[in-house]
mmCIF file of C-alpha atoms in Angstrom:
data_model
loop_
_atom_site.group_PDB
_atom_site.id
_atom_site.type_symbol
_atom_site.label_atom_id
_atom_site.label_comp_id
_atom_site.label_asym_id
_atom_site.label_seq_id
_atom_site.Cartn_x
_atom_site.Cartn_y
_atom_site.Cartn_z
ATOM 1 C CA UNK A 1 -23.214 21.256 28.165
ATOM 2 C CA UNK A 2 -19.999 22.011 26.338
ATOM 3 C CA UNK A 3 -16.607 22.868 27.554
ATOM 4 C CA UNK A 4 -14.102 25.078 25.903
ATOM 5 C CA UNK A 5 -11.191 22.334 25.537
ATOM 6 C CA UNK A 6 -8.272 24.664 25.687
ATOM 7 C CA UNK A 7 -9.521 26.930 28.476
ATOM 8 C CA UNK A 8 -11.794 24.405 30.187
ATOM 9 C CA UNK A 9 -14.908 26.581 30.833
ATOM 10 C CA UNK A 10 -18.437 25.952 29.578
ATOM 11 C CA UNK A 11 -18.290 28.648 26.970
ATOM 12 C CA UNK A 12 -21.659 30.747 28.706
ATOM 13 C CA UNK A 13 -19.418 32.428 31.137
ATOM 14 C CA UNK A 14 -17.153 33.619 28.538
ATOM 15 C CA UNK A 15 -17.848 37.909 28.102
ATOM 16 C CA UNK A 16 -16.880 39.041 24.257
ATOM 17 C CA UNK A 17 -13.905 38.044 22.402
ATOM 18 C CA UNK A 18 -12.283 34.850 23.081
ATOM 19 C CA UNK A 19 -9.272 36.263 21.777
ATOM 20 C CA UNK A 20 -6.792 38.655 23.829
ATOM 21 C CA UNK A 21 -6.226 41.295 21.148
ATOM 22 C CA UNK A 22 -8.407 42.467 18.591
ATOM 23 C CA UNK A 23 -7.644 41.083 15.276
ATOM 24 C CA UNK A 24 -6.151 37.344 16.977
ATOM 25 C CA UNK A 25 -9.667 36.027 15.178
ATOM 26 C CA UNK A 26 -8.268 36.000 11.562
ATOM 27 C CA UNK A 27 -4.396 34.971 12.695
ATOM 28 C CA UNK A 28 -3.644 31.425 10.597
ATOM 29 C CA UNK A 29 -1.891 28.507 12.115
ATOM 30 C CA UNK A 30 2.148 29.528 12.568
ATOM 31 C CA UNK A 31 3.440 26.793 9.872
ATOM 32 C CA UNK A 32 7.171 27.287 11.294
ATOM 33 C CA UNK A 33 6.293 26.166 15.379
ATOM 34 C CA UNK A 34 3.852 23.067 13.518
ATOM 35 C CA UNK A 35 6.931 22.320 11.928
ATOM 36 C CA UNK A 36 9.275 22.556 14.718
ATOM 37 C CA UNK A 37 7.078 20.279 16.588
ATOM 38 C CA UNK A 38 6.486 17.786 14.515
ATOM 39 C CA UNK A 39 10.281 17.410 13.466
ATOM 40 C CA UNK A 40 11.623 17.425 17.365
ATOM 41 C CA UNK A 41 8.738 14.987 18.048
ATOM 42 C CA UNK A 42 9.736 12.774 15.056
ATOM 43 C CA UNK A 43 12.868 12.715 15.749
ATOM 44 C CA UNK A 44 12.511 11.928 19.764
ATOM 45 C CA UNK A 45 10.149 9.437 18.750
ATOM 46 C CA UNK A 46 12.623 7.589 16.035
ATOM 47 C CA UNK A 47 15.137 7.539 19.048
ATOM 48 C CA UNK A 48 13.269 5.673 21.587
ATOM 49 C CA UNK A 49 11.824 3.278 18.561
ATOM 50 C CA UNK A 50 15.582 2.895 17.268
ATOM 51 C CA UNK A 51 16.828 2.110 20.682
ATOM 52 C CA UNK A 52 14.395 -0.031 21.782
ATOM 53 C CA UNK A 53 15.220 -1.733 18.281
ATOM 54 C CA UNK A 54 19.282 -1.660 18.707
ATOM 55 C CA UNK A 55 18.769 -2.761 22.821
ATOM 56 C CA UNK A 56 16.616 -6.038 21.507
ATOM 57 C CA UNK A 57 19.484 -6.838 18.744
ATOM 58 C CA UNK A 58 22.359 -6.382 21.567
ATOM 59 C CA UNK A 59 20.164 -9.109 23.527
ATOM 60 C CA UNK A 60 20.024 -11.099 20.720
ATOM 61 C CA UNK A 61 23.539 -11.509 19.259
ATOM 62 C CA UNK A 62 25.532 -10.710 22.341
ATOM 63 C CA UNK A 63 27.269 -13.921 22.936
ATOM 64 C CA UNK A 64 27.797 -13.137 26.739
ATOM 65 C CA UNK A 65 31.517 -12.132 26.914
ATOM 66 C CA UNK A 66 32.979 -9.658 29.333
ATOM 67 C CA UNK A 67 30.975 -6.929 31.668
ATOM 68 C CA UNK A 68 33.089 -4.098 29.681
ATOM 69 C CA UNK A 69 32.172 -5.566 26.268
ATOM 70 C CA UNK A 70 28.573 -6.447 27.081
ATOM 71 C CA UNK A 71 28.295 -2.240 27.900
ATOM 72 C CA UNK A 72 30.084 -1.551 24.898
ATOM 73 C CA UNK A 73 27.988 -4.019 22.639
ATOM 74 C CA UNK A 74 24.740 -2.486 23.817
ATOM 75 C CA UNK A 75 25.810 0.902 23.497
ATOM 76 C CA UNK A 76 26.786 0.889 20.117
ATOM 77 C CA UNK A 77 23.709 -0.967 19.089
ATOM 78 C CA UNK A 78 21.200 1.114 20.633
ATOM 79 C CA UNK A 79 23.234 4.191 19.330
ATOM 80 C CA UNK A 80 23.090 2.619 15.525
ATOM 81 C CA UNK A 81 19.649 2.290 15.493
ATOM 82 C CA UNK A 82 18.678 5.196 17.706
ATOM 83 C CA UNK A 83 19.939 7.276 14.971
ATOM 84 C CA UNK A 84 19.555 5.824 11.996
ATOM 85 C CA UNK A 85 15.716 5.656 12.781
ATOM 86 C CA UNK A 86 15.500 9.087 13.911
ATOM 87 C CA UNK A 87 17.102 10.761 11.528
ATOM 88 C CA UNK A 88 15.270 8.599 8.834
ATOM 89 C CA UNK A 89 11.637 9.655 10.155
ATOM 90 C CA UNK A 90 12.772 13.465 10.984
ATOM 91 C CA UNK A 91 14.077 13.954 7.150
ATOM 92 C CA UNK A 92 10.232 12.408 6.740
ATOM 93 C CA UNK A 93 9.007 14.578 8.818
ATOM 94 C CA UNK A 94 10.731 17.940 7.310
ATOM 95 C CA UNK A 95 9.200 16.944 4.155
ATOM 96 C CA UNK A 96 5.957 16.415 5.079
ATOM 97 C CA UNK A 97 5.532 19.515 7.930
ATOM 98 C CA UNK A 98 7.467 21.693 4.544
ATOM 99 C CA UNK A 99 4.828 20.805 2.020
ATOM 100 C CA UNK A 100 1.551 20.703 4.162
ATOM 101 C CA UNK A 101 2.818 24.308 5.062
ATOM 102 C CA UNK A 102 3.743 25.574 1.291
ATOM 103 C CA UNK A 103 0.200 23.639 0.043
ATOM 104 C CA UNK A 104 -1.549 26.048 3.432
ATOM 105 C CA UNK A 105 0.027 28.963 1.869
ATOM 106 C CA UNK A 106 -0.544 28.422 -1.658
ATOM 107 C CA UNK A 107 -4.491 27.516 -1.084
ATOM 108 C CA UNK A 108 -4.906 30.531 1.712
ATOM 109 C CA UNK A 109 -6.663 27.448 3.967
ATOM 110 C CA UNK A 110 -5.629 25.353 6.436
ATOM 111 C CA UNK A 111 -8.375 22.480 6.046
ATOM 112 C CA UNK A 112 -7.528 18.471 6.134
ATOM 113 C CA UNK A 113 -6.341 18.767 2.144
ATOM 114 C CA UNK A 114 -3.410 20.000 3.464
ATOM 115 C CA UNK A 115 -2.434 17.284 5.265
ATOM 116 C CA UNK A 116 -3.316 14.804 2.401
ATOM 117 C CA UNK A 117 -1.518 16.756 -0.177
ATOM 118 C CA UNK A 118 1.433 17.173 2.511
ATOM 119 C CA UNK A 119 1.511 13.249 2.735
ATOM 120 C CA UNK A 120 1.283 12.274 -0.776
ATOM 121 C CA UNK A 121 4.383 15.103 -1.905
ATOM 122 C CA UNK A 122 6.464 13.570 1.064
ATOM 123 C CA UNK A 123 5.277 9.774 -0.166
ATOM 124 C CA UNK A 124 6.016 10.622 -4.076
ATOM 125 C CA UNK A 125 9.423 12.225 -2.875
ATOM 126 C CA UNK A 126 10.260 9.598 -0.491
ATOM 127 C CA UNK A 127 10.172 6.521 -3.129
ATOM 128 C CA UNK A 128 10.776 9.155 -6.200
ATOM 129 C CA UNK A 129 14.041 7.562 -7.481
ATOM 130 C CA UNK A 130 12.365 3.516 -7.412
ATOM 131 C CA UNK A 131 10.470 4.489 -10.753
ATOM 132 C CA UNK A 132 7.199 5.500 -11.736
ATOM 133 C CA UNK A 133 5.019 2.453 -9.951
ATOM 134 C CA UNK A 134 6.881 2.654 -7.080
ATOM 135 C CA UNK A 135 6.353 6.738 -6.912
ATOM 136 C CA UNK A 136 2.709 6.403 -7.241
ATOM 137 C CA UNK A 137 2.387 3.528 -4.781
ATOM 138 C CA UNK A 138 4.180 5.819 -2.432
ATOM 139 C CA UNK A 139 2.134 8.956 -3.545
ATOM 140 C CA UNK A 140 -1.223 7.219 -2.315
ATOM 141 C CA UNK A 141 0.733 5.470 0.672
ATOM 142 C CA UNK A 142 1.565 9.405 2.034
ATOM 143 C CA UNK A 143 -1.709 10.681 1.174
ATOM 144 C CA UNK A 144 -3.302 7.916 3.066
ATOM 145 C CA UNK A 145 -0.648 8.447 5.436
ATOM 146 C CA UNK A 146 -1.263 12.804 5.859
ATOM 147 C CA UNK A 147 -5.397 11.946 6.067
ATOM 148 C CA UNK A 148 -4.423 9.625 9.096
ATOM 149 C CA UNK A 149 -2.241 12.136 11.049
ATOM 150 C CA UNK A 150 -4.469 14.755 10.110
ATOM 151 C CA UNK A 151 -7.303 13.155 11.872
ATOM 152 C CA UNK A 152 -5.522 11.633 15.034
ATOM 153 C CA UNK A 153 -4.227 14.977 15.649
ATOM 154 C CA UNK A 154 -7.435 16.875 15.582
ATOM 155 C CA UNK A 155 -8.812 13.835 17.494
ATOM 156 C CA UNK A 156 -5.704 14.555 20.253
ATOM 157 C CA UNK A 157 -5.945 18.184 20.547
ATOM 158 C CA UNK A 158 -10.346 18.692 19.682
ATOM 159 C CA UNK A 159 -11.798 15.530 20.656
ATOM 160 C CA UNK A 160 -13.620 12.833 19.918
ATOM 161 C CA UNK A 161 -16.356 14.559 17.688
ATOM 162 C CA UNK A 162 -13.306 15.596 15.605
ATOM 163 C CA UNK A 163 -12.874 12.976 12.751
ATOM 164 C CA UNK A 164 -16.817 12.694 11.912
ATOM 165 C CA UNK A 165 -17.011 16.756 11.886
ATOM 166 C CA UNK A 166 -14.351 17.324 9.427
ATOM 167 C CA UNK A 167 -14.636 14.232 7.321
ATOM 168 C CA UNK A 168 -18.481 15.338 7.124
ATOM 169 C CA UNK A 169 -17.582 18.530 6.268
ATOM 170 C CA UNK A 170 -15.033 18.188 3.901
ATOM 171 C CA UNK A 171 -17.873 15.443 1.815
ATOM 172 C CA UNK A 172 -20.571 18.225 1.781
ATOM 173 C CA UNK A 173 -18.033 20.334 0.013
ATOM 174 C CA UNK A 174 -18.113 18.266 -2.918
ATOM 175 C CA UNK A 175 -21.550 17.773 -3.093
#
């Protein structure tokens, strides 16, 4: 048997609408809280990687002086990195929530092409001042990129089944 994932019920005992108010059935994802999310959680998650980065350079060049200077060391390093690396992958992360959202709204879907398209705009904007080989390099790099994040977060919030269903049905449309 199958459970509802969100409400955790075998869908059987469910009476009529799954949705609370008539009409919910045709609402499209909310582009601005994706967006929010995916920015804050960027950014959270370029601090910790940027800190963890800056504490393991501290360890590494700190030549052992003082207590006061040892604190002082550490915290600037972690603080360097913390938010150089978070900043870095929110600006990435603005771009690539801003153009998966505009591509949704242009094409009246939300389907995986989204996410590719999303990931090769923010790839070809990322690189886009390196030249033309470097731009396309990047292009393919961000649509390979969107594809990937697409399918780990369906996989996170749908299941395991996720990646096969959608990459199955997104083949049959070109056929």
């Amino acid at each position: 048997y199958q459970q509802h994932l969100a409400l955790n019920i075998k869908p059987e005992h469910l009476e009529g609408s799954q949705y609370v108010f008539e009409g919910d059935e045709k609402k499209k994802t909310v582009y601005v809280r994706n967006m929010f999310f995916g920015i804050g959680t960027s950014y959270l998650s370029g601090l910790v990687v940027g800190g963890t980065w800056g504490l393991w350079e501290h360890m590494r060049t700190f030549d052992g002086s003082s207590q006061v200077l040892r604190k002082n060391h550490m915290l600037n390093s972690i603080t360097k990195r913390g938010t150089f690396v978070g900043n870095s992958v929110a600006v990435l992360a603005v771009l690539y929530t801003a153009s998966t959202g505009i591509l949704g709204k242009l094409r009246d879907k939300d389907d995986i092409w989204n996410d590719v398209g999303g990931g090769a705009v923010t790839g070809g904007i990322y690189k886009s001042t390196k030249g033309v080989a470097t731009f396309s390099k990047f292009l393919g790099i961000g649509a390979i990129g969107g594809l990937l994040l697409n399918i780990f977060n369906g996989t996170y919030q749908q299941g395991s089944h996720y990646a096969k269903d959608v990459l199955t049905d997104t083949y049959e449309d070109f056929i």
